[in-house]
XYZ file of C-alpha atoms in Angstrom:
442
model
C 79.922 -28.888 -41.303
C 78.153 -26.815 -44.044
C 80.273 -23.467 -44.193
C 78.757 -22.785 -47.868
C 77.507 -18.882 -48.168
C 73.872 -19.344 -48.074
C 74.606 -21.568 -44.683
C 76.107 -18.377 -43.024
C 73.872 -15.764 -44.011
C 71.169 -18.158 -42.371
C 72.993 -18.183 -38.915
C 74.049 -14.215 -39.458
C 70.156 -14.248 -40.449
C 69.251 -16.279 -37.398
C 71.953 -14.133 -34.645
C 70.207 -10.660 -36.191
C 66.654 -11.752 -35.442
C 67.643 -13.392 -32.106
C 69.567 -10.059 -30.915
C 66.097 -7.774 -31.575
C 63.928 -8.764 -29.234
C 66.931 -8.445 -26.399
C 67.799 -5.246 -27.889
C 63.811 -4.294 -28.142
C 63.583 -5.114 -24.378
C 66.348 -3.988 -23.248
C 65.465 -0.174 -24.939
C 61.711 -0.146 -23.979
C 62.981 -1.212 -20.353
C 65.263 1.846 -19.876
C 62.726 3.997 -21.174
C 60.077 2.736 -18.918
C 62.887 3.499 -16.331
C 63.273 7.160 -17.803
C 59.387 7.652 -17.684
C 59.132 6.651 -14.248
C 61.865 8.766 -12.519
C 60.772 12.253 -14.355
C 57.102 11.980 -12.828
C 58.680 10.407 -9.417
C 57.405 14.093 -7.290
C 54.410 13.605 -9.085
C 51.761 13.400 -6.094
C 47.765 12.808 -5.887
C 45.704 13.474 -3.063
C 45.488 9.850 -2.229
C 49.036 9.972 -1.923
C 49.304 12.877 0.064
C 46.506 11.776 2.186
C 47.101 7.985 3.068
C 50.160 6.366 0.995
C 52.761 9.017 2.319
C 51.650 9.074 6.002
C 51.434 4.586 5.526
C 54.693 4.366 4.706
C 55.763 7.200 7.345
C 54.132 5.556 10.061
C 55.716 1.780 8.960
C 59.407 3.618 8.704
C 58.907 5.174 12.266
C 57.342 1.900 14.101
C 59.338 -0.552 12.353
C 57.879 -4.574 12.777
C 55.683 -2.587 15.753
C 53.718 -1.307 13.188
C 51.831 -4.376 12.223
C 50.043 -4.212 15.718
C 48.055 -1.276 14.040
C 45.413 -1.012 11.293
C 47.164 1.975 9.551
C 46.652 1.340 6.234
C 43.269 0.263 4.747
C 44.726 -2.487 2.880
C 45.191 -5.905 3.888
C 48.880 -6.720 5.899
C 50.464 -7.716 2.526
C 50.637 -4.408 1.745
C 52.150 -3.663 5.039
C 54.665 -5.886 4.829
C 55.616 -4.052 1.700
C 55.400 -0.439 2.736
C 58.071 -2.231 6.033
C 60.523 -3.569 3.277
C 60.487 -0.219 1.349
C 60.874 1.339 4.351
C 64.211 -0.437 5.042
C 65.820 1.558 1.982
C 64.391 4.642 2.931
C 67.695 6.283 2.380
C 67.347 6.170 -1.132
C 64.908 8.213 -1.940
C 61.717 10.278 -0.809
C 58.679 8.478 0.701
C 56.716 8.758 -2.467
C 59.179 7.379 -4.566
C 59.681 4.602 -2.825
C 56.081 3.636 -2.472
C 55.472 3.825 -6.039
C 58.760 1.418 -6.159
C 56.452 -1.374 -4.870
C 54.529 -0.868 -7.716
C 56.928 -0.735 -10.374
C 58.532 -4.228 -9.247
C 55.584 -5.565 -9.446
C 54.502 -3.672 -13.128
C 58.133 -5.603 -13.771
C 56.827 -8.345 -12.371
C 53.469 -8.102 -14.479
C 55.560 -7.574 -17.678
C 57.624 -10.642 -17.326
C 54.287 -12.634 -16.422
C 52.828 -11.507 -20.026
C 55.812 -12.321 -21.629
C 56.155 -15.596 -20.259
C 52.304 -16.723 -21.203
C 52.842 -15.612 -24.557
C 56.396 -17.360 -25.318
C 54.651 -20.349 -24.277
C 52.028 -20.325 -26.514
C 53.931 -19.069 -29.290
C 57.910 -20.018 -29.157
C 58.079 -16.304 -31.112
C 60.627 -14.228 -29.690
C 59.465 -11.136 -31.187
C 55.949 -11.192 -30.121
C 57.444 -12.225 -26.643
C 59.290 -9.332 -26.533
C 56.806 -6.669 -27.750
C 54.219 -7.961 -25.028
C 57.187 -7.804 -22.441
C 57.371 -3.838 -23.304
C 53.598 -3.194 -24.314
C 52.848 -4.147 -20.650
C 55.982 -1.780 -19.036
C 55.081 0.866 -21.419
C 51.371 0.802 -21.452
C 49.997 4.338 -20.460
C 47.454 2.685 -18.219
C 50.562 1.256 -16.228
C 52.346 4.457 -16.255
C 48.964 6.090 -14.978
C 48.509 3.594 -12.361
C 51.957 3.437 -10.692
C 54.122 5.595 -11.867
C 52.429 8.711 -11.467
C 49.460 7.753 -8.620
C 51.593 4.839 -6.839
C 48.384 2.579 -6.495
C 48.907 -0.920 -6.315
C 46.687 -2.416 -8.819
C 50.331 -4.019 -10.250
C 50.626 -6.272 -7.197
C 46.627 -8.348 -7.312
C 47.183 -8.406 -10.948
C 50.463 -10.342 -10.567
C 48.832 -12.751 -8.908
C 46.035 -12.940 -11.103
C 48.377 -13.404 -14.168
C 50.773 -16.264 -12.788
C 47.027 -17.864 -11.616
C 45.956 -17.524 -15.547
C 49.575 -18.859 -16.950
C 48.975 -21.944 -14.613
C 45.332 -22.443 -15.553
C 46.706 -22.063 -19.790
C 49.260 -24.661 -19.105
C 46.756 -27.370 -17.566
C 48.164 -26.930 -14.400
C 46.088 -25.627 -10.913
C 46.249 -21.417 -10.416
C 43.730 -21.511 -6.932
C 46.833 -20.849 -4.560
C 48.068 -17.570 -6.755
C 44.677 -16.307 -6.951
C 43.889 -17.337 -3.405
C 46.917 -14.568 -3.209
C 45.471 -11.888 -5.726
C 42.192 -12.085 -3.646
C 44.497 -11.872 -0.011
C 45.577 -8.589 -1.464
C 42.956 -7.000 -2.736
C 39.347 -7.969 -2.807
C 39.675 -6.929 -7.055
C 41.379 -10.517 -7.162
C 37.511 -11.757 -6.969
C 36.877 -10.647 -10.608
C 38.654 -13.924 -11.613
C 36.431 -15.685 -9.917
C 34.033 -16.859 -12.907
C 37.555 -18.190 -14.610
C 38.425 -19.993 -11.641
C 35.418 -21.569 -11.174
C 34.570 -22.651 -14.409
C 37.498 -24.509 -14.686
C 37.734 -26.033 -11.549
C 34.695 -27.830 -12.600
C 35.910 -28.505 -16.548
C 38.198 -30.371 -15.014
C 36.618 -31.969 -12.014
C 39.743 -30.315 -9.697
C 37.511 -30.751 -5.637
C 35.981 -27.708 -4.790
C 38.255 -28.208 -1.554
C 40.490 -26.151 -3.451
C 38.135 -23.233 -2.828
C 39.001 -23.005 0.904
C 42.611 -22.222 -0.264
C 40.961 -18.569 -0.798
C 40.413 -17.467 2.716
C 42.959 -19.877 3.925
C 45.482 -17.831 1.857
C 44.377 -14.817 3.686
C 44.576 -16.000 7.004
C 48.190 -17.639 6.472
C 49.372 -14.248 5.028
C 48.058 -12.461 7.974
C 50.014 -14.533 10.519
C 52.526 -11.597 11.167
C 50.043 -9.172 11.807
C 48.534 -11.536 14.279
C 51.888 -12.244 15.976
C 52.516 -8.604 16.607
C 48.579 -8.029 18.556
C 46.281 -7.003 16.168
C 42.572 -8.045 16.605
C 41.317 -11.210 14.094
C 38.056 -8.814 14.109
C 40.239 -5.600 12.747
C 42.125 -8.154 10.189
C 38.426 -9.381 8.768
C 37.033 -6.737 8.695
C 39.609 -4.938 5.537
C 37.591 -5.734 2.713
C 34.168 -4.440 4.593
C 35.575 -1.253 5.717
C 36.201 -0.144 1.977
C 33.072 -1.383 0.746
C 31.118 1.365 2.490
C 34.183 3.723 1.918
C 32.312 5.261 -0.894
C 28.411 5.793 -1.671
C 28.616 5.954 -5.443
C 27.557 3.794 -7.907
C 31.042 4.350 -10.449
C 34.035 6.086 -9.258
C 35.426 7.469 -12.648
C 35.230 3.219 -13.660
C 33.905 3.707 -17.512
C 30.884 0.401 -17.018
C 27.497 0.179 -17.168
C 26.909 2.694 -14.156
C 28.143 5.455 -15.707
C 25.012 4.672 -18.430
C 22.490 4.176 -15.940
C 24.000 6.941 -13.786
C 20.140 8.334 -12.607
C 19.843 5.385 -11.018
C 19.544 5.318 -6.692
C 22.552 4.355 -5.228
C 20.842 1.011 -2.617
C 18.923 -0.176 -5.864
C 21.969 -0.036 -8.881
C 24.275 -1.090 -5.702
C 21.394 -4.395 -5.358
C 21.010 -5.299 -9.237
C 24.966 -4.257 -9.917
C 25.650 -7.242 -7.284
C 22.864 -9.725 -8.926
C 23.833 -8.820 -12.710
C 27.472 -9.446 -11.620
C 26.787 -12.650 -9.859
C 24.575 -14.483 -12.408
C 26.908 -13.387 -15.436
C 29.724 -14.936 -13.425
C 28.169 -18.077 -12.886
C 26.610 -18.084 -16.206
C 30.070 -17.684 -17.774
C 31.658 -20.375 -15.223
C 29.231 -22.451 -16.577
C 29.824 -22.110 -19.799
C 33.783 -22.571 -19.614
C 32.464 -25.910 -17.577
C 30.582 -27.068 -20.556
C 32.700 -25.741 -23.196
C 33.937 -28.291 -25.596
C 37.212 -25.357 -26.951
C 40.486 -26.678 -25.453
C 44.072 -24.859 -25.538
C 46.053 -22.100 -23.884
C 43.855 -18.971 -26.140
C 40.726 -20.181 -25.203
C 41.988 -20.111 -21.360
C 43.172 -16.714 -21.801
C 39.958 -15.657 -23.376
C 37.883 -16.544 -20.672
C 40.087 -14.880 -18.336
C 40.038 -12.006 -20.288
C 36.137 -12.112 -20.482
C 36.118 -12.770 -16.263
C 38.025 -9.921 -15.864
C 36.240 -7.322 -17.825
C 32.683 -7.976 -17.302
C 32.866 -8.309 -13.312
C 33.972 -4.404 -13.304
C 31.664 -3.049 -15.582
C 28.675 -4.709 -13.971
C 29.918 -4.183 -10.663
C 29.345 -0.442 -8.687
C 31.188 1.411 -7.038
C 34.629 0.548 -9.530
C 37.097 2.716 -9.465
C 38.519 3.339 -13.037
C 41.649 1.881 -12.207
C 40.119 -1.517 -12.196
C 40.030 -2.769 -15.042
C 43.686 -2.351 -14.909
C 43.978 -6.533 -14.991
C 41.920 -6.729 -18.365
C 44.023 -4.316 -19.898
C 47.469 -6.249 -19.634
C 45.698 -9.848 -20.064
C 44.218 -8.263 -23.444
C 47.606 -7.340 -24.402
C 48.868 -11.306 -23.954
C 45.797 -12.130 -25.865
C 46.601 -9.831 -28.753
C 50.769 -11.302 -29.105
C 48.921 -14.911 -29.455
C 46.337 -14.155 -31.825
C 46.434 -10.443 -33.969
C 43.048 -10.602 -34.652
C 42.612 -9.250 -30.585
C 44.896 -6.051 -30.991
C 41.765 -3.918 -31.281
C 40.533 -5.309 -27.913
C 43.970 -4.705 -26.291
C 44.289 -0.633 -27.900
C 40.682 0.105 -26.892
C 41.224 -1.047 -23.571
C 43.886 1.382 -23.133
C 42.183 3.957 -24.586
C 38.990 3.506 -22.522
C 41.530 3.073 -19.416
C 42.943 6.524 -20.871
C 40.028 8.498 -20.869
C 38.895 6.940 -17.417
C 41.582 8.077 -15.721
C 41.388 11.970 -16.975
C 38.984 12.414 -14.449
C 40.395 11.816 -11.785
C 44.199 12.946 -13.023
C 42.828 16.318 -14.781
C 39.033 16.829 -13.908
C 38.122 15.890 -17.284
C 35.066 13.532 -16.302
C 33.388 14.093 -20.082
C 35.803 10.985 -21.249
C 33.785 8.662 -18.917
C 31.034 8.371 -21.310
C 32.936 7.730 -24.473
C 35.127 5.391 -22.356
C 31.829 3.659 -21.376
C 30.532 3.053 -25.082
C 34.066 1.675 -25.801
C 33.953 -0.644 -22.769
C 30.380 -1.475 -23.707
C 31.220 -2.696 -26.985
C 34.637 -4.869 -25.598
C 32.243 -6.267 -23.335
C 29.608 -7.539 -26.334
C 32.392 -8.311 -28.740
C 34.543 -10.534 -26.036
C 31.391 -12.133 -24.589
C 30.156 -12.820 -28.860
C 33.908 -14.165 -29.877
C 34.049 -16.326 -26.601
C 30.396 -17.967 -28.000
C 31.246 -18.296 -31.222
C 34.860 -19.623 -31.082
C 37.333 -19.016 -33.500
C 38.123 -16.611 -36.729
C 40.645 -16.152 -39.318
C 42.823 -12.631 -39.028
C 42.857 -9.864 -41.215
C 44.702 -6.529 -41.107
C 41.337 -3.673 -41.107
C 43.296 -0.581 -42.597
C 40.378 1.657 -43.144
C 38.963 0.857 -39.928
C 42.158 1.405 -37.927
C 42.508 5.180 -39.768
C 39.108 5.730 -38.597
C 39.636 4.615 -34.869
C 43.003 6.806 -34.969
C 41.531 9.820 -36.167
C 38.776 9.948 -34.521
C 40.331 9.215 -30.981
C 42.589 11.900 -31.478
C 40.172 14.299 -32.217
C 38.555 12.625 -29.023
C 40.866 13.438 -26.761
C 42.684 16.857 -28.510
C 38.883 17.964 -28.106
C 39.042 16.642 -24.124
C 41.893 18.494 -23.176
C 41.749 21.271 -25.164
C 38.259 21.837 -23.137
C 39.644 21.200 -19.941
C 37.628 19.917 -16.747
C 34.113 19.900 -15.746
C 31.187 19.012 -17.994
C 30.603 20.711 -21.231
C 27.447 18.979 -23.302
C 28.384 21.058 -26.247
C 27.796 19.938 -29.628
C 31.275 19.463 -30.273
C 31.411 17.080 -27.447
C 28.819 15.228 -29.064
C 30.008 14.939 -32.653
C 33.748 14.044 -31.529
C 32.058 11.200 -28.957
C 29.545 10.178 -31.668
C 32.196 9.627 -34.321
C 35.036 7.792 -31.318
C 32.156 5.659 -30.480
C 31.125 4.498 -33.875
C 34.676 3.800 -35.272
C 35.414 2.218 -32.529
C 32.218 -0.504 -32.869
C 33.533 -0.663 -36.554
C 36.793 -1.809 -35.456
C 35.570 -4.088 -33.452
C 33.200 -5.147 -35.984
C 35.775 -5.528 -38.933
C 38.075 -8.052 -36.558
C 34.949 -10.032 -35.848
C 34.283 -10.493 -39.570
C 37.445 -12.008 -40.816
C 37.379 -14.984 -43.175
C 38.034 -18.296 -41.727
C 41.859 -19.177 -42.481
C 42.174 -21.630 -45.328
């Protein structure tokens, strides 16, 4: 046994590098902790309005409760509100409603981490997309302080895409992220341009409403209708009658646009991009886990921004797949920051009544859309580090959004407005532009 002084500062070398990604995890995990009990009281209307009274109604009717249509979600999410409800002694209603999302932000953290060990073996990078996910102010937004359940279909959308990256078939999980809620869909292009890459029978396809039906058993069992059960994901489609709700895509460009016609070409642009990407991933001759998560990543931004009536909360699945992407491959942490950013200034408008950061979120989302749909085309590029370009993204974003809320709500076209969106805009298409541009490795 070598026991020579170089051998032991390699293993004390090797026991220090293994003990900081535990420790990194382990520090980012109590703070996510921290963040999420101080804005537990923190309520929105939609809370105050339906999640409260859900989860009410499920703690005084018990398993009865499933005989009723009171939520607006599909029975998954009953079944959840009936489990929280069975520790309702810990804590207030809304508390423990935005518990179900926090095990499953937990859930979507250790889902990241896992695709990334996998295609890199590096614990560090493991470990930073482990707390970049619980962290990620997008996250926090989402769950912590609005208890939505965006968390839960993106689960299932991210153990579908670690399947699909490991050669193996991800239908049944995102037959699951589409039983929950009808946002599942978006990964639809990925999904079916693999399926036929790999000549897997389009049989597998019936696993989709099959899923559905087999979760709704329960709900069945205790008397409610097939009819009411069906008819979830048509009820919310005419819940609204706008073409964006606060979602930073292409409708908040073409926002002068009437509501039956952008609703008609929002549905065909969506529906011939997917297939035309499907297609693509079909033909495709790139192999390997990135390329996978690429496409995904692609599928899951483009189908909200060409889609109406999004909410700005989805492209909440993007935004932690972009993060995976960025721990394989550096050259994507631009993708993964903007995205958060854009998310960021999205969800102002509906948090503080600061609806100016739509359009600036829109250019940014815009330009991820071009870039990801160009480096998807193209293939691969070397990495390079763009200092100049990252200070000018920083600054200007900061500026961005100290201008935002120093203005407050409502819409201000001042000129300030427009210089501070100008510059964000442009720094950001530079940043994009200086990861695209990076010598091939040697």
């Amino acid at each position: 046994m070598d026991t020579s002084p170089v051998s032991r500062r390699r293993i004390s070398s090797g026991d220090t590098n293994s003990r900081l990604p535990i420790a990194l995890v382990m520090l980012c995990g109590f703070a996510g902790l921290g963040l999420r009990y101080l804005v537990r009281e923190h309520a929105t209307d939609d809370a105050i309005q339906f999640l409260i009274p859900w989860y009410c109604f499920a703690r005084d009717h018990g398993i009865g409760a499933l005989a009723e249509p009171f939520t607006n979600y599909t029975p998954f999410y009953s079944y959840l509100l009936l489990i929280a409800a069975r520790f309702d002694w810990l804590g207030q209603p809304l508390s423990l409603v935005k518990a179900i999302s926090a095990v499953f932000e937990l859930g979507c953290a250790i889902a990241i981490a896992r695709i990334v060990w996998r295609a890199t073996r590096v614990p560090l990078r493991t470990a930073l997309a482990f707390c970049a996910v619980w962290l990620a102010p997008t996250v926090l937004f989402n769950g912590a302080m609005w208890a939505q359940a965006d968390s839960i279909w993106t689960f299932f959308t991210l153990v579908s895409v670690a399947l699909f990256m490991r050669d193996r078939n991800g239908v049944l999980p995102f037959a699951a992220a589409v039983s929950v809620k009808a946002q599942g869909v978006f990964l639809g292009p990925l999904v079916l341009g693999v399926l036929m890459r790999r000549r897997i029978h389009p049989a597998w396809l019936a696993a989709v409403p099959g899923i559905y039906v087999v979760l709704a058993i329960p709900v069945f069992v205790a008397g409610r209708s097939l009819a009411s059960v069906a008819g979830v994901y048509l009820e919310q489609a005419h819940t609204f009658h706008r073409l964006t709700m606060n979602a930073a895509n292409i409708w908040v460009l073409a926002g002068g646009t009437p509501y039956e016609i952008g609703v008609a070409i929002g549905l065909v642009l969506a529906a011939v991009s997917g297939l035309a990407l499907s297609m693509f991933i079909a033909r495709s001759k790139r192999t390997g886990p990135e390329f996978i998560l690429l496409a995904a990543c692609v599928s899951l931004m483009l189908m909200p921004y060409l889609l109406p009536k999004m909410h700005e909360r989805y492209f909440y699945a993007f935004e932690l797949a972009s993060i995976a992407l960025a721990c394989i491959n550096p050259r994507y942490l631009p993708f993964a920051v903007i995205a958060q950013v854009d998310g960021v200034l999205s969800y102002l408008g509906f948090e503080s009544g600061i609806i100016m950061g739509l359009l600036p979120a829109a250019l940014g989302n815009t330009f991820l859309v071009f870039y990801l749909v160009l480096d998807l085309w193209r293939g691969e590029r070397g990495f390079h580090f763009p200092k100049l370009a990252w200070l000018g993204f920083t600054v200007s974003i900061g500026g961005l959004l100290s201008y935002l809320v120093l203005a407050g709500s409502g819409w201000n076209m001042s000129p300030a407005y427009l210089i501070a969106t100008g510059l964000a805009a442009a720094m950001t298409m530079w940043l994009l532009i200086q990861s695209q541009v990076a010598r091939q490795p040697t």
